[in-house]
XYZ file of C-alpha atoms in Angstrom:
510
model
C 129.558 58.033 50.547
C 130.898 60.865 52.158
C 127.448 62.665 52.667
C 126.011 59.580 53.761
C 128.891 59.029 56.427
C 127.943 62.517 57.985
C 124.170 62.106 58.101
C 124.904 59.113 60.027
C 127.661 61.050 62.266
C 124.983 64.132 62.908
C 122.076 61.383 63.640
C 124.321 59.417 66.320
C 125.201 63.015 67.294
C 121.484 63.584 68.008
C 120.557 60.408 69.613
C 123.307 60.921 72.269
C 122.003 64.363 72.894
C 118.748 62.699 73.143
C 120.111 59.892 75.852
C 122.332 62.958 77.896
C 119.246 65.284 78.094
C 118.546 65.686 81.353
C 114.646 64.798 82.404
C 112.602 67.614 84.831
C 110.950 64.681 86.441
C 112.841 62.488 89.131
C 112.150 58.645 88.249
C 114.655 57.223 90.107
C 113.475 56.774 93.776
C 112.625 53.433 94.617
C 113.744 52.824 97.758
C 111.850 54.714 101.527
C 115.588 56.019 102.409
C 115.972 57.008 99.544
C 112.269 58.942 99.405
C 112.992 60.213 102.842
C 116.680 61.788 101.423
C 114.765 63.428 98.644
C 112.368 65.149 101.488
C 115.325 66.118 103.354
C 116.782 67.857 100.500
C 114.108 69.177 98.589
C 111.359 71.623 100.132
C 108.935 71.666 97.604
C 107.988 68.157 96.449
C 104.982 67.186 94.214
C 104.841 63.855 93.453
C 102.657 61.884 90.807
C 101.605 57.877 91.959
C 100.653 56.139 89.062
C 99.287 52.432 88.467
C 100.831 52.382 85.236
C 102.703 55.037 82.967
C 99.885 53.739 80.273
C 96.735 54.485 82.713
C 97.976 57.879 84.000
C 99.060 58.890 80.393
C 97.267 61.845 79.352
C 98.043 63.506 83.962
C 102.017 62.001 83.150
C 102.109 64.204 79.991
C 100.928 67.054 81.709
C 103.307 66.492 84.655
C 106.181 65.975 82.433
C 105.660 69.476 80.958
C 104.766 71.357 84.269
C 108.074 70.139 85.450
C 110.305 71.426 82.231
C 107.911 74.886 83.894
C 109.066 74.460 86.966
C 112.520 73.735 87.021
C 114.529 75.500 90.065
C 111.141 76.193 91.792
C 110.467 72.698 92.898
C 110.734 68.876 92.135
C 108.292 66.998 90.286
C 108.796 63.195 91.351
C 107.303 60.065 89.934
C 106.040 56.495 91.139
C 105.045 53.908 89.169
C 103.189 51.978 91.740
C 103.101 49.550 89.123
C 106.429 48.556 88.807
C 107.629 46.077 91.136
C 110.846 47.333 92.634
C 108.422 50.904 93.463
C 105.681 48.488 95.056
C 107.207 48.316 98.438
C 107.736 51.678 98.653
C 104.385 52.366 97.608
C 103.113 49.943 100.343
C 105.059 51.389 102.870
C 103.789 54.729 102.079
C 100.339 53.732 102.409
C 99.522 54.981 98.764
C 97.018 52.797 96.261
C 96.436 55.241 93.487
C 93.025 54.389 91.522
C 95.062 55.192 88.044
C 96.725 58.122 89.688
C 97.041 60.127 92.595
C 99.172 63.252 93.277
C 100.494 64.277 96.856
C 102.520 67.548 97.996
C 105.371 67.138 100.223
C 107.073 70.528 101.903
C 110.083 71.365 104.146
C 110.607 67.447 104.709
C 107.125 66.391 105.596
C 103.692 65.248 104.190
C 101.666 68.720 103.298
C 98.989 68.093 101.205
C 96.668 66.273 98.661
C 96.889 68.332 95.404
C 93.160 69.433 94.808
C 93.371 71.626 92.015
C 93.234 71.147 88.035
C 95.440 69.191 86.351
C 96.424 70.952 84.070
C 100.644 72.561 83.250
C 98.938 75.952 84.400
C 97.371 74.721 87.297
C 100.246 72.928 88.836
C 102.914 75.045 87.871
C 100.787 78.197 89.682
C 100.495 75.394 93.219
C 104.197 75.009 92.941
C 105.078 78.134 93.153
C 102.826 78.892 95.885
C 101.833 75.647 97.388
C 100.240 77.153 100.834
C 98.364 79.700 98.841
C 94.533 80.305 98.102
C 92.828 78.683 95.305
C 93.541 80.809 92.341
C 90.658 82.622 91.093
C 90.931 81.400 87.288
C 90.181 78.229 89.188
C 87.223 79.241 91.236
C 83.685 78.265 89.331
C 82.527 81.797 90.505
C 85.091 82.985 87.996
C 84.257 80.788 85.094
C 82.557 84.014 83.338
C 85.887 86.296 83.974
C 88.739 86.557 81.475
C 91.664 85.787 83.086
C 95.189 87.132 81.871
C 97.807 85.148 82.915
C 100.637 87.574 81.831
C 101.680 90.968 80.461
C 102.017 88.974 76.566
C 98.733 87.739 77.050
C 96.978 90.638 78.080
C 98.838 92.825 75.307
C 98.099 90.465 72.454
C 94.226 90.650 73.478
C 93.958 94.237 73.429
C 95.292 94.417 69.717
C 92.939 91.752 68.422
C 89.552 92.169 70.772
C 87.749 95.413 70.547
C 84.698 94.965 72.603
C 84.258 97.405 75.466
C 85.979 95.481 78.546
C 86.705 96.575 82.111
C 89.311 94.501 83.737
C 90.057 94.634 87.363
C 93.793 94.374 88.605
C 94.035 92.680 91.984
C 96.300 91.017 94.358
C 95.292 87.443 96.200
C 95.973 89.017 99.575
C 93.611 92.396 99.342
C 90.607 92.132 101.239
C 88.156 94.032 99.111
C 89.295 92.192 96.254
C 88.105 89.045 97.574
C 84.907 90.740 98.955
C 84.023 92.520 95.589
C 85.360 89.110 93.147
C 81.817 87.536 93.874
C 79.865 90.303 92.388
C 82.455 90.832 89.855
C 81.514 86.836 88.754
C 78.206 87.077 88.835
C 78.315 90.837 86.731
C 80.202 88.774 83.812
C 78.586 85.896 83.911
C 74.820 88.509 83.332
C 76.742 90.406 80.542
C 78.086 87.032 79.042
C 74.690 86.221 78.187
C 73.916 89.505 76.646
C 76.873 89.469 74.396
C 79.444 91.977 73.254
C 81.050 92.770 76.593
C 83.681 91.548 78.976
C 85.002 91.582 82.524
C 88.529 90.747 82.753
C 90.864 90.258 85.407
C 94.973 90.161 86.254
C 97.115 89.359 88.960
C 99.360 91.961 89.048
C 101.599 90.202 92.003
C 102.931 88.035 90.151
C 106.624 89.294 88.822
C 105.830 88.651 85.463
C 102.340 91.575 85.784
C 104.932 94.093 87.050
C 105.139 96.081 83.701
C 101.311 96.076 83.656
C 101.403 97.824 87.010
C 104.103 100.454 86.208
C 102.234 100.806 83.206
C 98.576 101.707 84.188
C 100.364 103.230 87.692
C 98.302 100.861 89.615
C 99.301 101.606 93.644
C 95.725 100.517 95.521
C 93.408 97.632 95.014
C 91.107 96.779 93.017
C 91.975 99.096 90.634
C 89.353 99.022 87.777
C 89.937 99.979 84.196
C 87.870 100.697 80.942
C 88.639 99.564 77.567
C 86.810 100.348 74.427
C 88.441 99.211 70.965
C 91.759 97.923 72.393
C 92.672 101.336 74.162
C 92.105 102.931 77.817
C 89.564 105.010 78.591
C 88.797 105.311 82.091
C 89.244 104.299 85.240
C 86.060 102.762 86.876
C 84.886 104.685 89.963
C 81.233 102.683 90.776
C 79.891 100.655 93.354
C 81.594 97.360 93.769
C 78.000 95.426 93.244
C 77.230 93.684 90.831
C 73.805 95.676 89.405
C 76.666 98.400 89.441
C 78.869 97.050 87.249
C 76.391 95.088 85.010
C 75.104 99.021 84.743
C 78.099 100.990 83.584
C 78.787 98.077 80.941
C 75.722 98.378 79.478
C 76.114 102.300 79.686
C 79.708 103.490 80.156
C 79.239 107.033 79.307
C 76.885 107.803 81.821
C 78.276 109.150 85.102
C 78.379 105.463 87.619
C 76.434 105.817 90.656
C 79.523 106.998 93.592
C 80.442 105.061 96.031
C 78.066 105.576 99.686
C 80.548 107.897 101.396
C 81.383 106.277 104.624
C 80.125 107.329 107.981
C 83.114 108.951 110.092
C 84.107 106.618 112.431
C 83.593 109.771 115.358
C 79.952 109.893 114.620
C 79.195 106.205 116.138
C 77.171 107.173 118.681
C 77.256 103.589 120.222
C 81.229 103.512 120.377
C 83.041 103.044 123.364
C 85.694 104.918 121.976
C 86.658 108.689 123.074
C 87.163 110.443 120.124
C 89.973 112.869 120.312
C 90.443 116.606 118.602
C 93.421 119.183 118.732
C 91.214 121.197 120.958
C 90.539 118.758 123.939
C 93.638 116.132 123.048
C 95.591 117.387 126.011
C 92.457 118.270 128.403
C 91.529 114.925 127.974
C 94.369 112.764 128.814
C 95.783 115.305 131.553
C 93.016 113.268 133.909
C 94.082 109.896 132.589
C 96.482 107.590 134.707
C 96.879 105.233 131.819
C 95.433 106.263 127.843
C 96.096 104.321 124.745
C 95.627 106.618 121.420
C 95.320 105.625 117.775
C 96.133 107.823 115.021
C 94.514 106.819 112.110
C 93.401 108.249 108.671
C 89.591 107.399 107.218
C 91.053 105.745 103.982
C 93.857 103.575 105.472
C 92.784 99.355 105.128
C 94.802 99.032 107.979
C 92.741 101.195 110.432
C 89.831 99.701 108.995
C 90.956 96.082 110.071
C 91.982 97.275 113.398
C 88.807 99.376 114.139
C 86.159 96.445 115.212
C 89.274 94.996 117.111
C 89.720 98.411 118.809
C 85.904 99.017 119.515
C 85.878 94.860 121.001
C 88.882 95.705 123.373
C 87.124 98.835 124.519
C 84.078 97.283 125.360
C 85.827 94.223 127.257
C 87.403 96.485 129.361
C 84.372 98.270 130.100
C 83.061 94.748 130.894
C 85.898 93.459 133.181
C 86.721 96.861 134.542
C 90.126 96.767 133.387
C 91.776 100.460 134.100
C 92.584 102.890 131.404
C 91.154 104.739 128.627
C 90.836 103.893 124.436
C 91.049 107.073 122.373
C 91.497 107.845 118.738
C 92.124 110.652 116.665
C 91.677 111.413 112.885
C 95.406 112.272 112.257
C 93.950 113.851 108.534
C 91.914 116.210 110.272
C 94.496 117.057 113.395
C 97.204 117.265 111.650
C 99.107 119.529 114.151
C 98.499 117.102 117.238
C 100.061 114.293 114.699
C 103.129 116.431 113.744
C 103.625 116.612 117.471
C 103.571 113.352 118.324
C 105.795 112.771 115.080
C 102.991 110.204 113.647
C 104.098 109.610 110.046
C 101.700 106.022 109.275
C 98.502 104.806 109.872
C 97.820 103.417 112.610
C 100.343 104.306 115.352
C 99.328 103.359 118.045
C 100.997 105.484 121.232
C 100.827 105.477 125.277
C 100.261 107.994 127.225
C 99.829 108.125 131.218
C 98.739 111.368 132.745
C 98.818 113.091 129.672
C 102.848 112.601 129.258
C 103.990 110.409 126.339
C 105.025 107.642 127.102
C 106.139 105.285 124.089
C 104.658 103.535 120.706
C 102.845 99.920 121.195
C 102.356 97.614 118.197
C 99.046 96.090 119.459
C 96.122 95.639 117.208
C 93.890 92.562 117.930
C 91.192 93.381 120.674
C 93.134 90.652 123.659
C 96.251 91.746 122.733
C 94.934 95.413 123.735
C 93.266 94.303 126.924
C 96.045 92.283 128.212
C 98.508 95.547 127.468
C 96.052 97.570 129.211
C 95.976 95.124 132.668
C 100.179 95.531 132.678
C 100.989 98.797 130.317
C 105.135 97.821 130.145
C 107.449 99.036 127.638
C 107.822 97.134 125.017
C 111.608 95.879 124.090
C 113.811 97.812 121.853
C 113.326 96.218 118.334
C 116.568 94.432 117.114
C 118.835 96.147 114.843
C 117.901 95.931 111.444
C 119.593 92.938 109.869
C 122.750 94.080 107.190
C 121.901 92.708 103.532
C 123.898 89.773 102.229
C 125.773 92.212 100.353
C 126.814 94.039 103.450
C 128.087 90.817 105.149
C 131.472 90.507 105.770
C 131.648 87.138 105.085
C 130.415 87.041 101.618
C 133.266 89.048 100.516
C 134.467 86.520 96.949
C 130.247 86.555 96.092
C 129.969 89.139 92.784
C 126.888 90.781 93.786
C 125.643 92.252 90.398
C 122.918 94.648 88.943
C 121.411 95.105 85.447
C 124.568 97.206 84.764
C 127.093 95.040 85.899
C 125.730 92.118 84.916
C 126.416 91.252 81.123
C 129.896 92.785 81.299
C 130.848 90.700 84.566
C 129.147 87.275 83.011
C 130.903 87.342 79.470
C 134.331 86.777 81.174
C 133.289 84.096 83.367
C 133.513 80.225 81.530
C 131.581 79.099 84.435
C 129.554 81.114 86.623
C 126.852 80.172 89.179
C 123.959 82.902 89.850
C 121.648 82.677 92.781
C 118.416 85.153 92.073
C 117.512 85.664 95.704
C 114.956 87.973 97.851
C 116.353 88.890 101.349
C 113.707 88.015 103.343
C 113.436 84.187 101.999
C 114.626 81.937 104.500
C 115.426 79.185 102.244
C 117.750 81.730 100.804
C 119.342 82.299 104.056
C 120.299 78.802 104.503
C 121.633 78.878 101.063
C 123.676 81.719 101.711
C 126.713 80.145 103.981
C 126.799 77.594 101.733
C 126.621 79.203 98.280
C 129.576 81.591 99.807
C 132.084 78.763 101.180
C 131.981 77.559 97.318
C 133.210 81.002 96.294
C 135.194 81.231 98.538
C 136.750 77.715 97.907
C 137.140 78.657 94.205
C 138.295 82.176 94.556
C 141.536 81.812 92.868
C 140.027 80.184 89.482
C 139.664 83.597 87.612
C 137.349 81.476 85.284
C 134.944 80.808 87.846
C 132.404 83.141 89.213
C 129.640 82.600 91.788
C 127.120 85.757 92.518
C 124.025 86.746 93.743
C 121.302 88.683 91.935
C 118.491 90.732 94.976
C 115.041 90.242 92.871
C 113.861 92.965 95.256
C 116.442 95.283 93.690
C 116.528 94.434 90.617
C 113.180 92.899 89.574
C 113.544 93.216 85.720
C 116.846 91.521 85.174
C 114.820 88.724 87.443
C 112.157 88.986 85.225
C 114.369 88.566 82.279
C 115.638 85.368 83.103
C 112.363 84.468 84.142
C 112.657 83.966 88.024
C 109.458 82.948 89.908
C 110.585 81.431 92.807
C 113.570 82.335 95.741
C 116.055 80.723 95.413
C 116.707 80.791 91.763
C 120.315 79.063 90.571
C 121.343 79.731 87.074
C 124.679 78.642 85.397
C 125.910 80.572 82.512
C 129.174 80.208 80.352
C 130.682 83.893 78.997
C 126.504 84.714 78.844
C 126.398 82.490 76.153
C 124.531 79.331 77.525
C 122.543 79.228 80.300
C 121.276 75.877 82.105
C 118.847 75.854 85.301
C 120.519 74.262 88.443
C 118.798 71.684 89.848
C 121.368 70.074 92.179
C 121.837 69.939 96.223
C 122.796 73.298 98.218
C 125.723 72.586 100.064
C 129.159 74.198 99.187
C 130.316 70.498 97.785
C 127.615 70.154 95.591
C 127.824 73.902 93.703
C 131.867 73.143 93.477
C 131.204 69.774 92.120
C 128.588 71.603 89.587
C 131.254 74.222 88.687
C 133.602 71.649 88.037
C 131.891 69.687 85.733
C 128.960 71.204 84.488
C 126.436 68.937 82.783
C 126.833 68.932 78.769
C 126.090 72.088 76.844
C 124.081 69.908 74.464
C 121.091 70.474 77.149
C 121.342 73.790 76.985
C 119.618 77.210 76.413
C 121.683 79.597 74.072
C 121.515 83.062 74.706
């Protein structure tokens, strides 16, 4: 009797851990002010329209477990169009979902249609960068390419897959990466159907890559590497065509075909540039009443963007007789000119009239240069750089912590609030005041601990507790249970949290 009694104390104990589990998904909006609220308080907003929770089944699983992902990054919110207290607000938002439809709000407003797979991966990569580029896994021209999603992943294949492989690490923002990732496609896709090879590829932006990077010391983009029975051989240093790689594949040990050297930018013939040298630098400008020079350096990407703009504002002056003259100078190769002038990164741009200088301008598109030209003014002073949070006066009862202050702070603390933050994240910023007046508020509770963690800092503790998104609120209890915070960001709301934090029986032990 006894040991029946219990089973049936530990299964009600269960079921009511069951019922107080907190869902990732927000059901309960049914009402347009209360849709609107959730807008104004939430900046990151995906929500799922359904007909019916039966019709949309299989997309409401996957939605369900993108938003357990998810949580602290964004809101996952569902409508069941079918229902009919969530018909008027349906109606009102104009929505008639043929079995399902899923829409993107951001910062309070409508932003998009979601147009991407719907899959957990899919959705949970959109929501953490919803204004970002289609991600390449998810481009057909990639179909061919094995994509690693994370350090685990790519670790894991290496030990069981021993085919020769070359995988490029890239970022989403590099230009060449995007230029070459055609040719890369279509290179995979030929070897594919030849067997035994593979082209692989890896994000390394993303925060959880960042070992990979350290790892393989990857500082430029692409960078390509060679793999041949799960270990490194070589770094790739071909052509960025397709024949190219298809070639060294096939044939890794044979020296690749280098790269076409580029043409120095001085031997244009056609340029309306003046090309400067240490020799005539000073000759040359002595005559000029107004001069704009760019120091530059053959391999910087930045030059390279703001070359064609350069060569464009040049020739529109020419064109609409606008005073003054466009030089450049190879600060590699005229080093001592560059010391002078205290140049220390490509490009600086500088003014000069008669030959004096005058000051540094931060113009690079071609109208921006000919409209600086028409009225060469000084540009303001730049505003003092902005203190960090830490430095703040203000934030004085925030614990700000680091990977060796951390633990030993957290294991005292019954309840402590951590915000993972980056400093230039303005959603941070307007957490900030807020996040502080709570500490503040509760400064005198020696229980009670609210801090702040800078991911920019201290990027592997972030990593640890697997931040992906700014800003990150975690509560933990003496570093012993940790639960994501998903509440509202005004001081009331964190000291209502601290105060009664939801129960530990939805909770991650640590």
């Amino acid at each position: 009797m006894w040991i029946s009694g219990q089973l049936v104390l530990l299964l009600l104990v269960a079921l009511v851990a069951a019922k107080t589990k907190t869902s990732a998904v927000q059901e309960d909006v049914s009402e347009y002010k209360d849709f609107k609220k959730l807008l104004r308080t939430k900046n990151n907003v995906l929500a799922l329209y359904v007909t019916s929770a039966k019709a949309a089944g299989t997309e409401l699983r996957v939605f369900r477990e993108a938003a357990e992902a998810i949580r602290g990054t964004g809101t996952m919110l569902l409508v069941d169009c079918g229902q009919q207290d969530r018909k008027k607000l349906c109606k009102k938002l104009k929505i008639s979902p043929d079995r399902y439809t899923l829409k993107h709000y951001k910062d309070g407003d409508y932003h998009k249609d979601y147009d991407r797979q719907v899959s957990v991966g899919s959705i949970v990569t959109f929501m953490r960068d919803p204004s970002g580029d289609l991600p390449w896994e998810e481009d057909a021209d990639g179909n061919d390419v094995l994509h690693f999603s994370d350090a685990a992943t790519f670790t894991k294949h290496l030990r069981k897959d021993i085919r020769p492989m070359l995988v490029m690490f890239y970022v989403p923002w590099c230009g060449f990466c995007k230029k070459m990732k055609p040719d890369y496609g279509k290179a995979a896709t030929e070897l594919k159907s030849q067997g035994g090879y593979l082209l692989a590829a890896m994000n390394v932006e993303r925060q959880e890559n960042a070992p990979v990077r350290r790892l393989f010391n990857i500082t430029g983009f692409p960078t390509l590497i060679y793999f041949e029975n799960g270990k490194l051989r070589f770094t790739y240093e071909g052509e960025n065509t397709k024949d190219a790689l298809v070639a060294f594949m096939l044939n890794p040990n044979t020296k690749p075909t280098p790269k076409p050297k580029e043409p120095e930018w001085s031997a244009d013939t056609n340029s309306e540039i003046v090309h400067l040298t240490s020799q005539g630098f000073e000759p040359a400008l002595k005559e000029e009443k107004s001069a704009l020079v760019m120091f530059y350096a053959p391999w910087c990407g930045h030059c390279k963007r703001m070359k064609p703009e350069y060569e464009k504002a040049a020739l529109e002056m020419k064109q609409q007789k606008v005073l003054g003259l466009l030089a450049a100078l190879d600060a590699t190769k005229e080093q001592p000119i560059a010391e002078k002038y205290k140049v220390k990164g490509y490009p600086t741009v500088k003014y000069f009239a008669n030959g004096v200088y005058k000051f540094d301008v931060n113009v690079r598109e071609a109208s921006k240069i000919v409209d600086f030209m028409r009225d060469p003014r000084e540009p303001p002073p730049p505003p003092p750089p902005e203190k960090s949070w830490e430095e703040e006066g203000d934030s004085k009862e925030v614990l700000f912590l680091n990977d060796e202050t951390f633990s030993s702070t957290l294991k005292r603390k019954k309840h402590a609030l951590v915000m993972f933050y980056a400093p230039w994240c303005g959603h941070c910023k307007h957490t900030k005041p807020e996040f502080t007046a709570a500490a503040t508020a509760l400064q005198d509770d020696p229980r009670v601990a609210f801090a702040a963690i800078d991911c920019t800092k201290h990027s592997a503790l972030c990593a640890k507790y697997n931040v992906r998104g700014y800003p990150t609120i975690l509560y933990f209890s003496y570093l012993k249970i940790k639960l994501d915070y998903n509440g509202g960001r005004t001081s009331k709301d964190f000291i209502a949290y601290v105060n009664n934090p939801p129960s530990t029986t939805d909770h991650t032990e640590l």
